[in-house]
Amino acid sequence: LKKEVIAKKQLQKKLVLGLKVPKEQGRKFQKRLTKRLSPLFPRKVS
Protein backbone atom coordinates (compact mmCIF):
# COMPACT_ATOMS: atom_id res chain seq x y z
CA LEU A 1 0.00 0.00 0.00
CA LYS A 2 2.81 2.41 0.86
CA LYS A 3 4.49 1.68 -2.46
CA GLU A 4 1.28 2.57 -4.26
CA VAL A 5 1.07 5.94 -2.50
CA ILE A 6 4.72 6.66 -3.32
CA ALA A 7 4.16 5.68 -6.95
CA LYS A 8 1.18 8.01 -7.21
CA LYS A 9 3.17 10.88 -5.72
CA GLN A 10 5.97 10.23 -8.21
CA LEU A 11 3.45 10.22 -11.06
CA GLN A 12 2.06 13.54 -9.86
CA LYS A 13 5.58 14.98 -9.76
CA LYS A 14 6.15 13.72 -13.30
CA LEU A 15 2.86 15.28 -14.38
CA VAL A 16 3.92 18.63 -12.97
CA LEU A 17 7.30 18.26 -14.67
CA GLY A 18 5.55 17.35 -17.90
CA LEU A 19 3.75 20.68 -17.83
CA LYS A 20 7.08 22.51 -17.57
CA VAL A 21 8.69 20.57 -20.42
CA PRO A 22 8.90 22.25 -23.85
CA LYS A 23 5.80 21.61 -25.95
CA GLU A 24 6.88 19.03 -28.52
CA GLN A 25 8.73 17.00 -25.90
CA GLY A 26 5.90 17.51 -23.44
CA ARG A 27 3.35 16.17 -25.88
CA LYS A 28 5.09 12.80 -26.25
CA PHE A 29 5.53 12.77 -22.50
CA GLN A 30 1.84 13.49 -21.89
CA LYS A 31 0.74 10.78 -24.32
CA ARG A 32 2.85 8.26 -22.40
CA LEU A 33 1.52 9.59 -19.11
CA THR A 34 -2.13 9.57 -20.12
CA LYS A 35 -1.81 5.96 -21.24
CA ARG A 36 -0.45 5.12 -17.82
CA LEU A 37 -2.81 7.36 -15.86
CA SER A 38 -6.06 6.83 -17.76
CA PRO A 39 -7.16 4.01 -15.40
CA LEU A 40 -6.57 6.31 -12.41
CA PHE A 41 -8.76 9.22 -13.44
CA PRO A 42 -10.79 10.43 -16.45
CA ARG A 43 -8.78 12.05 -19.20
CA LYS A 44 -8.71 15.82 -19.06
CA VAL A 45 -5.36 16.36 -20.76
CA SER A 46 -5.85 17.20 -24.42
PDB file of C-alpha atoms in Angstrom:
ATOM      1  CA  LEU A   1       0.000   0.000   0.000  1.00  0.00           C
ATOM      2  CA  LYS A   2       2.811   2.412   0.856  1.00  0.00           C
ATOM      3  CA  LYS A   3       4.494   1.675  -2.464  1.00  0.00           C
ATOM      4  CA  GLU A   4       1.278   2.575  -4.262  1.00  0.00           C
ATOM      5  CA  VAL A   5       1.073   5.936  -2.499  1.00  0.00           C
ATOM      6  CA  ILE A   6       4.720   6.665  -3.321  1.00  0.00           C
ATOM      7  CA  ALA A   7       4.163   5.681  -6.948  1.00  0.00           C
ATOM      8  CA  LYS A   8       1.182   8.013  -7.210  1.00  0.00           C
ATOM      9  CA  LYS A   9       3.169  10.879  -5.717  1.00  0.00           C
ATOM     10  CA  GLN A  10       5.973  10.234  -8.206  1.00  0.00           C
ATOM     11  CA  LEU A  11       3.452  10.219 -11.056  1.00  0.00           C
ATOM     12  CA  GLN A  12       2.063  13.535  -9.856  1.00  0.00           C
ATOM     13  CA  LYS A  13       5.583  14.981  -9.763  1.00  0.00           C
ATOM     14  CA  LYS A  14       6.155  13.724 -13.303  1.00  0.00           C
ATOM     15  CA  LEU A  15       2.859  15.276 -14.381  1.00  0.00           C
ATOM     16  CA  VAL A  16       3.922  18.631 -12.973  1.00  0.00           C
ATOM     17  CA  LEU A  17       7.301  18.261 -14.667  1.00  0.00           C
ATOM     18  CA  GLY A  18       5.546  17.347 -17.901  1.00  0.00           C
ATOM     19  CA  LEU A  19       3.748  20.681 -17.829  1.00  0.00           C
ATOM     20  CA  LYS A  20       7.078  22.505 -17.573  1.00  0.00           C
ATOM     21  CA  VAL A  21       8.691  20.565 -20.419  1.00  0.00           C
ATOM     22  CA  PRO A  22       8.902  22.254 -23.855  1.00  0.00           C
ATOM     23  CA  LYS A  23       5.800  21.612 -25.951  1.00  0.00           C
ATOM     24  CA  GLU A  24       6.883  19.031 -28.521  1.00  0.00           C
ATOM     25  CA  GLN A  25       8.735  16.998 -25.896  1.00  0.00           C
ATOM     26  CA  GLY A  26       5.898  17.514 -23.436  1.00  0.00           C
ATOM     27  CA  ARG A  27       3.348  16.168 -25.880  1.00  0.00           C
ATOM     28  CA  LYS A  28       5.094  12.805 -26.254  1.00  0.00           C
ATOM     29  CA  PHE A  29       5.525  12.772 -22.503  1.00  0.00           C
ATOM     30  CA  GLN A  30       1.839  13.487 -21.889  1.00  0.00           C
ATOM     31  CA  LYS A  31       0.736  10.783 -24.321  1.00  0.00           C
ATOM     32  CA  ARG A  32       2.846   8.261 -22.404  1.00  0.00           C
ATOM     33  CA  LEU A  33       1.521   9.593 -19.114  1.00  0.00           C
ATOM     34  CA  THR A  34      -2.134   9.573 -20.123  1.00  0.00           C
ATOM     35  CA  LYS A  35      -1.810   5.955 -21.239  1.00  0.00           C
ATOM     36  CA  ARG A  36      -0.452   5.124 -17.818  1.00  0.00           C
ATOM     37  CA  LEU A  37      -2.806   7.364 -15.862  1.00  0.00           C
ATOM     38  CA  SER A  38      -6.059   6.832 -17.756  1.00  0.00           C
ATOM     39  CA  PRO A  39      -7.160   4.009 -15.402  1.00  0.00           C
ATOM     40  CA  LEU A  40      -6.574   6.307 -12.406  1.00  0.00           C
ATOM     41  CA  PHE A  41      -8.758   9.217 -13.443  1.00  0.00           C
ATOM     42  CA  PRO A  42     -10.788  10.426 -16.452  1.00  0.00           C
ATOM     43  CA  ARG A  43      -8.784  12.055 -19.203  1.00  0.00           C
ATOM     44  CA  LYS A  44      -8.709  15.825 -19.059  1.00  0.00           C
ATOM     45  CA  VAL A  45      -5.364  16.361 -20.765  1.00  0.00           C
ATOM     46  CA  SER A  46      -5.848  17.195 -24.424  1.00  0.00           C
TER      47      SER A  46
END
